Amino acid sequence: MLHVNTTEWFDLEVIINGRHIRASIPTHLRLLDFLRENLRLTGAKEVCGEGECGACTVLLDGKAVNSCLILAAECHGATILTVEGLQSAAGMDDLQEAFIRDHAVQCGYCIPGMILSAEELLTHTPHPDREQIRHALAGNICRCTGYQKVVDAVENSAKKR
Amino acid sequence: MKIHQPYGLEDCLTLLSELPPDATVILAGGTDLMPRYEQGRILPNNLINIKHLTELQGITETENGIEIGGLTTIEALQHSDLIRQEYPALWRSTAQFAGVQIRNRATLAGNIANASPAGDTLPSLYLYHAKLKLVSRHASRTTRLEDFLVGPGQTTQEPGELIQSIILPKVSGSSCFYKLGLRDAMAISVVNYALRYSNAEDGELTDLEITAGAVAPTIVFLDALTTAILGGETNIAAWQALIEQDIAPIDDIRASADYRRKVLGRLISHHLQRLGVGSHE
Amino acid sequence: MSEKFHHIGKSLPRVDAPGKVSGLTRFITDMHFDSMVFAYPVVSPIAFGALDGVDISPARKMPGFLGAWFAGDIPGENQVGVILPDQPLFAQDKLRFVGDAIGIVAAETEVDAISAARSVKIDTTPREPILSINASKMATGKKIHENNIACEHRLERGDIQAGFADADVVVEADLVTPYQEHFYLEPQGCIVVPQGDAFTVYGSIQCVFYVQKAIAKVLGISFSKVRVIQTPTGGAFGGKEDIPSEMCARAAVAAWHLQRPVKMIYRRRDDVQWTSKRHPFQMHYKVGVSKTGKLLSADIILEENAGAYATLSSVVSYRATMQAMGPYAIPNIQVHSTSYYTNLPPTGAFRGFGSPQATFGHERMMDILADRLGMDPVEFRLKNILKPGQETQTGHALSTSVGAEATLLKSANAAEWQTDARPMVSKDGRYREALGVSVCHYGNCLGAAGWSMDGAGVKIQINRDGSIAVAFGLIEMGQGALTVVTQMTAEALGVNAERISILPTDTSQVPDSGPSVASRNIVMTGNAIRNAVEKLKPILSTAAAEAMECAPENVAFQNDQVVNTKSGNALSISALCEYLYVTNRPMDALGWWHVPALTYDAQTGRGEAYFTYSYATHIARVQVDTLTGQVRVQKVWAAHDVGKIINPAGLAGQVQGGVVQGAGWAIYENFGHDNAGRITTPNLSTYLLPTAADSVDVQAFWIEDPEPLGPWGAKGIGEPAIIPTAAAIANAVSRIVGQPMNQIPLTPERVLVAFEDKVVHE
């Protein structure tokens, strides 16, 4: 939740989940709020609002970032992928399938962010070992699973790639 | 709040010179800045997003070492073979820096400008005798990092100035970084240190420098210890007092000053012993 | 067992996972209603003192401000205490902690509501707050309520003095366990939608019937006018047991006045400052044993920090009292528990509900005693562990499903427990490793103290198309309830799981089923499902017999079909359901199950404290860095007696998550507050949760010793998963350090100090 003395507006152009989007937004609008409130893409969650939990993770030009720490205006001209964009007409992404199959989901609040961090990892490290997976997911806090099945899911998904 | 997003350094410096300094804030990675606003501080009237300044990006090899653009992200340093091979302490500090989401955004200049006593890249940058190239509309200057950082959150950065790059001279010998956090990732350092040494052919230590973080208002060189060791002080029992000469830790939520003093001494002594320095007599 | 199951014991993928991995599951934070407004509480800025007045004029100037309401604006009763009537919805005169609600503000947007609430000027006369159990005990003339004791429990059995007289070794120790913040990832949240004089409430809620009761009381309306629908809940761990009642009731006051939907989501730092946590305990154990290693006598004092209001303290401390000496036979025991009020956030339910604390007490004692006797910790436990035919510490004679010994043997075997388990030392001497063991039992469901509300219901509705809708009175909060309810319904009906949909928990669907706590879902809902199916099966069989023109006794439900066992003819379930409809037969049934009567005497604490118990042993392999005092858990072997496994993968997930949450409490989660009662660890950079990099490798083992009263023999698992972990870690660290580590968290600093003390003494 950000506060300003006076609200100014910004004309934003951005590609989100393959869709070209133009919007006039307050300059102090966080990317997270733009996604959740303006676009109703509510997969990214706010848990801490301070960049410590990773629940708001999205891919910004292919990189995992905390959308709570980024102003929407900073994303002008960028390409963003949220969890909603992973699913195609052909069905779920293989990581999503793996998370279901390996029982990596409990309450589910961290899962969209967790999956996007894993996506980035598998993009640059297609066959990570468990230690690399644990390290790559360290910015995504989960309070339910103890991470073991999350790591299983990422490992098994990588094996299938 | 107006957001300014200059696409060239000159435009940016012009903006910086024209906007009122007390109502203007520079935004780089935002990973230290944005949480403060989340915690209630009011955003400035002018925010300058400098991420599009190509002049501040990239790692370049120079004749005397390397020059790292201020906007180079921690993740980019982590993926740089040059950094891994030539500046292993810095590379190690980037590996233990927060989580990937932060490393993808946080910049080296930002970690410096934030001036945290526990800043993870700082002990290594001190160890490598980093210099900063600062630019403003009509001037530029080069300063030693240790002259730039003056206290927690305090620097000698002038209004209108930007950290353009970080200059690291060539390094001889071996170097490494160690961080003690309260968990294995996503931890703020309780203490950290960087260490560089050279050996003569017979194995004798010819050069030794150690910097430590989170034990004083800024990073410190443990000069009393290293001078004594190079002067032949091999008795480990004497080292603790020498270390304590250069540090001034505080109690905070993570640890007591006493623990910081003690644990820094234990870690460094152990480290030096593994290098074959020191004995218990 | 000879019985063959089609659904029970299979790892059905979680039925709620597709929505969660695709980001399409709508949590309360994701929901909107037309004309919705936002609310935020006005809270006490001080920990203790008098409320002299409020000035809302700054809030009135805020954009979008709609109103502010205080104690005098409550239409019904200003009271939300869940057990004791000690907690006003809005404080009127006395302020008891930083975050004590005074009123509520509503505005058109969330930012405006929060800003307006924070702008309200609150005049107070502060007093020096009482911030610890000892300060509360010692405070004379300074009372947080009528007195500073929230509740007490006693257990007296046998003759402890005679027991100590017979003992060869008597050991006393003080033990301390800290706060634990739930840090459920989804914050507390609700939306209250008014419709004339009735209200529909949506929220992240563990106990929908608690919320219904609280709102009815506060608004002065009947239960029938309050419908509570649980939204998918992003973690709770007990933290959404009682807090949603006060939160939803506050939002309901605004909704009552505005007649518009009101949404309220707590910001994280506020959530940490205002809502419940695990009770800190300080414990004194005095235990006597014979030199052969038989437990003879125990005198146990438990003291709990209840915070500003009693909330659930009396049932948390009841459980700790009833389980204070663990799953061991002991003839003489006295336990006295006292919960003290302090000027800190009220403590309440947290996974384990007093058990992790009591288990820390008895399991540290077992290791200390073994050490004094020169006996191996596992061997010493085996000499005393409860077996069928023996009585619990409360005198409850156990006959069936007592898997305590089996869990201990299984995990000790798997961990290759060595009788001579001196710490292993790394080559350079820096790291030391050892195993630590801990055993627990956990009384299933609410026990004698909560027996009157220990019933739960299920409604099974069969649709014409052959699909089956199930409404249950308990909830999914991440633990896997929807999936096991699906499996148990499919098993009981003999149909495919794909036919079954579980409806959102809704007070209008089934009668008051009590709270979703105490690991009671599988037992309560499973039995209720069987009850509902007992009612439905004759109807289905008769209809099927009629449709297939055969005798009802020849009808069998197999592989998602109805089969005439004589002729081999089959009818699809869909065809049967259509036939039910066109022949005007009942197509639904309400199933109900209540825990059978328990014989228990509250004065002495003797009797059947719970109807059955789950058992578990955790063995942890722990490494200590002797340079820094850092503790790392390398592996945990966890053996659980669950009666009967319903979903193996889900079960493993519960245990893995429980172990890591337990390791967090034992090592990382160093909760703090300042002298003014403000929490100094309100975010994730100060309150450290285990990350994936700190995750623990858990190897789990299952003991299936069926409980006759459990559905298919099953018992609860949600809480046993966390209960023994911290003590196992502390026992390992104690062996490594050579000093009793009787206080957690085991921060590097605490461990290093102990280690250095040891070195000095040597």
mmCIF file with all atom_site columns, N, CA, C and O in Angstrom, chain B residues 10-29:
data_model
loop_
_atom_site.group_PDB
_atom_site.id
_atom_site.type_symbol
_atom_site.label_atom_id
_atom_site.label_alt_id
_atom_site.label_comp_id
_atom_site.label_asym_id
_atom_site.label_entity_id
_atom_site.label_seq_id
_atom_site.pdbx_PDB_ins_code
_atom_site.Cartn_x
_atom_site.Cartn_y
_atom_site.Cartn_z
_atom_site.occupancy
_atom_site.B_iso_or_equiv
_atom_site.pdbx_formal_charge
_atom_site.auth_seq_id
_atom_site.auth_comp_id
_atom_site.auth_asym_id
_atom_site.auth_atom_id
_atom_site.pdbx_PDB_model_num
ATOM 1  N N  . GLU B 1 10 ? 22.513 11.611 -20.174 1.00 0.00 ? 10 GLU B N  1
ATOM 2  C CA . GLU B 1 10 ? 22.514 13.066 -20.158 1.00 0.00 ? 10 GLU B CA 1
ATOM 3  C C  . GLU B 1 10 ? 21.154 13.621 -19.735 1.00 0.00 ? 10 GLU B C  1
ATOM 4  O O  . GLU B 1 10 ? 21.065 14.522 -18.903 1.00 0.00 ? 10 GLU B O  1
ATOM 5  N N  . ASP B 1 11 ? 20.102 13.026 -20.311 1.00 0.00 ? 11 ASP B N  1
ATOM 6  C CA . ASP B 1 11 ? 18.746 13.446 -19.928 1.00 0.00 ? 11 ASP B CA 1
ATOM 7  C C  . ASP B 1 11 ? 18.537 13.261 -18.436 1.00 0.00 ? 11 ASP B C  1
ATOM 8  O O  . ASP B 1 11 ? 17.946 14.100 -17.744 1.00 0.00 ? 11 ASP B O  1
ATOM 9  N N  . CYS B 1 12 ? 19.023 12.139 -17.962 1.00 0.00 ? 12 CYS B N  1
ATOM 10 C CA . CYS B 1 12 ? 18.839 11.807 -16.549 1.00 0.00 ? 12 CYS B CA 1
ATOM 11 C C  . CYS B 1 12 ? 19.548 12.827 -15.660 1.00 0.00 ? 12 CYS B C  1
ATOM 12 O O  . CYS B 1 12 ? 18.979 13.327 -14.689 1.00 0.00 ? 12 CYS B O  1
ATOM 13 N N  . LEU B 1 13 ? 20.783 13.155 -16.026 1.00 0.00 ? 13 LEU B N  1
ATOM 14 C CA . LEU B 1 13 ? 21.550 14.093 -15.206 1.00 0.00 ? 13 LEU B CA 1
ATOM 15 C C  . LEU B 1 13 ? 20.944 15.489 -15.255 1.00 0.00 ? 13 LEU B C  1
ATOM 16 O O  . LEU B 1 13 ? 20.970 16.230 -14.265 1.00 0.00 ? 13 LEU B O  1
ATOM 17 N N  . THR B 1 14 ? 20.393 15.839 -16.414 1.00 0.00 ? 14 THR B N  1
ATOM 18 C CA . THR B 1 14 ? 19.706 17.124 -16.518 1.00 0.00 ? 14 THR B CA 1
ATOM 19 C C  . THR B 1 14 ? 18.512 17.164 -15.569 1.00 0.00 ? 14 THR B C  1
ATOM 20 O O  . THR B 1 14 ? 18.321 18.116 -14.805 1.00 0.00 ? 14 THR B O  1
ATOM 21 N N  . LEU B 1 15 ? 17.721 16.094 -15.636 1.00 0.00 ? 15 LEU B N  1
ATOM 22 C CA . LEU B 1 15 ? 16.573 15.992 -14.738 1.00 0.00 ? 15 LEU B CA 1
ATOM 23 C C  . LEU B 1 15 ? 17.006 16.131 -13.275 1.00 0.00 ? 15 LEU B C  1
ATOM 24 O O  . LEU B 1 15 ? 16.427 16.898 -12.509 1.00 0.00 ? 15 LEU B O  1
ATOM 25 N N  . LEU B 1 16 ? 18.042 15.392 -12.953 1.00 0.00 ? 16 LEU B N  1
ATOM 26 C CA . LEU B 1 16 ? 18.538 15.393 -11.575 1.00 0.00 ? 16 LEU B CA 1
ATOM 27 C C  . LEU B 1 16 ? 18.966 16.782 -11.140 1.00 0.00 ? 16 LEU B C  1
ATOM 28 O O  . LEU B 1 16 ? 18.778 17.170 -9.976  1.00 0.00 ? 16 LEU B O  1
ATOM 29 N N  . SER B 1 17 ? 19.543 17.530 -12.081 1.00 0.00 ? 17 SER B N  1
ATOM 30 C CA . SER B 1 17 ? 20.023 18.859 -11.714 1.00 0.00 ? 17 SER B CA 1
ATOM 31 C C  . SER B 1 17 ? 18.879 19.849 -11.584 1.00 0.00 ? 17 SER B C  1
ATOM 32 O O  . SER B 1 17 ? 18.980 20.840 -10.889 1.00 0.00 ? 17 SER B O  1
ATOM 33 N N  . GLU B 1 18 ? 17.769 19.548 -12.264 1.00 0.00 ? 18 GLU B N  1
ATOM 34 C CA . GLU B 1 18 ? 16.671 20.531 -12.285 1.00 0.00 ? 18 GLU B CA 1
ATOM 35 C C  . GLU B 1 18 ? 15.603 20.283 -11.226 1.00 0.00 ? 18 GLU B C  1
ATOM 36 O O  . GLU B 1 18 ? 14.940 21.198 -10.767 1.00 0.00 ? 18 GLU B O  1
ATOM 37 N N  . LEU B 1 19 ? 15.420 19.028 -10.861 1.00 0.00 ? 19 LEU B N  1
ATOM 38 C CA . LEU B 1 19 ? 14.360 18.718 -9.901  1.00 0.00 ? 19 LEU B CA 1
ATOM 39 C C  . LEU B 1 19 ? 14.836 19.026 -8.476  1.00 0.00 ? 19 LEU B C  1
ATOM 40 O O  . LEU B 1 19 ? 16.021 18.905 -8.179  1.00 0.00 ? 19 LEU B O  1
ATOM 41 N N  . PRO B 1 20 ? 13.919 19.424 -7.609  1.00 0.00 ? 20 PRO B N  1
ATOM 42 C CA . PRO B 1 20 ? 14.320 19.731 -6.225  1.00 0.00 ? 20 PRO B CA 1
ATOM 43 C C  . PRO B 1 20 ? 14.839 18.475 -5.529  1.00 0.00 ? 20 PRO B C  1
ATOM 44 O O  . PRO B 1 20 ? 14.130 17.465 -5.465  1.00 0.00 ? 20 PRO B O  1
ATOM 45 N N  . PRO B 1 21 ? 16.062 18.532 -5.039  1.00 0.00 ? 21 PRO B N  1
ATOM 46 C CA . PRO B 1 21 ? 16.676 17.328 -4.451  1.00 0.00 ? 21 PRO B CA 1
ATOM 47 C C  . PRO B 1 21 ? 15.850 16.716 -3.324  1.00 0.00 ? 21 PRO B C  1
ATOM 48 O O  . PRO B 1 21 ? 15.771 15.496 -3.206  1.00 0.00 ? 21 PRO B O  1
ATOM 49 N N  . ASP B 1 22 ? 15.212 17.562 -2.503  1.00 0.00 ? 22 ASP B N  1
ATOM 50 C CA . ASP B 1 22 ? 14.498 16.988 -1.350  1.00 0.00 ? 22 ASP B CA 1
ATOM 51 C C  . ASP B 1 22 ? 13.153 16.372 -1.727  1.00 0.00 ? 22 ASP B C  1
ATOM 52 O O  . ASP B 1 22 ? 12.487 15.784 -0.899  1.00 0.00 ? 22 ASP B O  1
ATOM 53 N N  . ALA B 1 23 ? 12.753 16.532 -2.999  1.00 0.00 ? 23 ALA B N  1
ATOM 54 C CA . ALA B 1 23 ? 11.490 15.921 -3.416  1.00 0.00 ? 23 ALA B CA 1
ATOM 55 C C  . ALA B 1 23 ? 11.724 14.942 -4.570  1.00 0.00 ? 23 ALA B C  1
ATOM 56 O O  . ALA B 1 23 ? 10.816 14.626 -5.315  1.00 0.00 ? 23 ALA B O  1
ATOM 57 N N  . THR B 1 24 ? 12.960 14.484 -4.699  1.00 0.00 ? 24 THR B N  1
ATOM 58 C CA . THR B 1 24 ? 13.314 13.625 -5.822  1.00 0.00 ? 24 THR B CA 1
ATOM 59 C C  . THR B 1 24 ? 14.077 12.400 -5.321  1.00 0.00 ? 24 THR B C  1
ATOM 60 O O  . THR B 1 24 ? 14.983 12.524 -4.488  1.00 0.00 ? 24 THR B O  1
ATOM 61 N N  . VAL B 1 25 ? 13.689 11.255 -5.818  1.00 0.00 ? 25 VAL B N  1
ATOM 62 C CA . VAL B 1 25 ? 14.361 10.023 -5.410  1.00 0.00 ? 25 VAL B CA 1
ATOM 63 C C  . VAL B 1 25 ? 14.712 9.229  -6.660  1.00 0.00 ? 25 VAL B C  1
ATOM 64 O O  . VAL B 1 25 ? 13.940 9.175  -7.618  1.00 0.00 ? 25 VAL B O  1
ATOM 65 N N  . ILE B 1 26 ? 15.918 8.629  -6.637  1.00 0.00 ? 26 ILE B N  1
ATOM 66 C CA . ILE B 1 26 ? 16.353 7.788  -7.751  1.00 0.00 ? 26 ILE B CA 1
ATOM 67 C C  . ILE B 1 26 ? 15.913 6.356  -7.484  1.00 0.00 ? 26 ILE B C  1
ATOM 68 O O  . ILE B 1 26 ? 16.144 5.810  -6.404  1.00 0.00 ? 26 ILE B O  1
ATOM 69 N N  . LEU B 1 27 ? 15.276 5.760  -8.478  1.00 0.00 ? 27 LEU B N  1
ATOM 70 C CA . LEU B 1 27 ? 14.814 4.378  -8.365  1.00 0.00 ? 27 LEU B CA 1
ATOM 71 C C  . LEU B 1 27 ? 15.645 3.504  -9.288  1.00 0.00 ? 27 LEU B C  1
ATOM 72 O O  . LEU B 1 27 ? 15.644 3.688  -10.500 1.00 0.00 ? 27 LEU B O  1
ATOM 73 N N  . ALA B 1 28 ? 16.357 2.555  -8.697  1.00 0.00 ? 28 ALA B N  1
ATOM 74 C CA . ALA B 1 28 ? 17.063 1.574  -9.529  1.00 0.00 ? 28 ALA B CA 1
ATOM 75 C C  . ALA B 1 28 ? 16.300 0.258  -9.407  1.00 0.00 ? 28 ALA B C  1
ATOM 76 O O  . ALA B 1 28 ? 15.204 0.134  -9.931  1.00 0.00 ? 28 ALA B O  1
ATOM 77 N N  . GLY B 1 29 ? 16.829 -0.719 -8.668  1.00 0.00 ? 29 GLY B N  1
ATOM 78 C CA . GLY B 1 29 ? 16.115 -1.996 -8.532  1.00 0.00 ? 29 GLY B CA 1
ATOM 79 C C  . GLY B 1 29 ? 14.868 -1.895 -7.678  1.00 0.00 ? 29 GLY B C  1
ATOM 80 O O  . GLY B 1 29 ? 13.908 -2.641 -7.853  1.00 0.00 ? 29 GLY B O  1
#
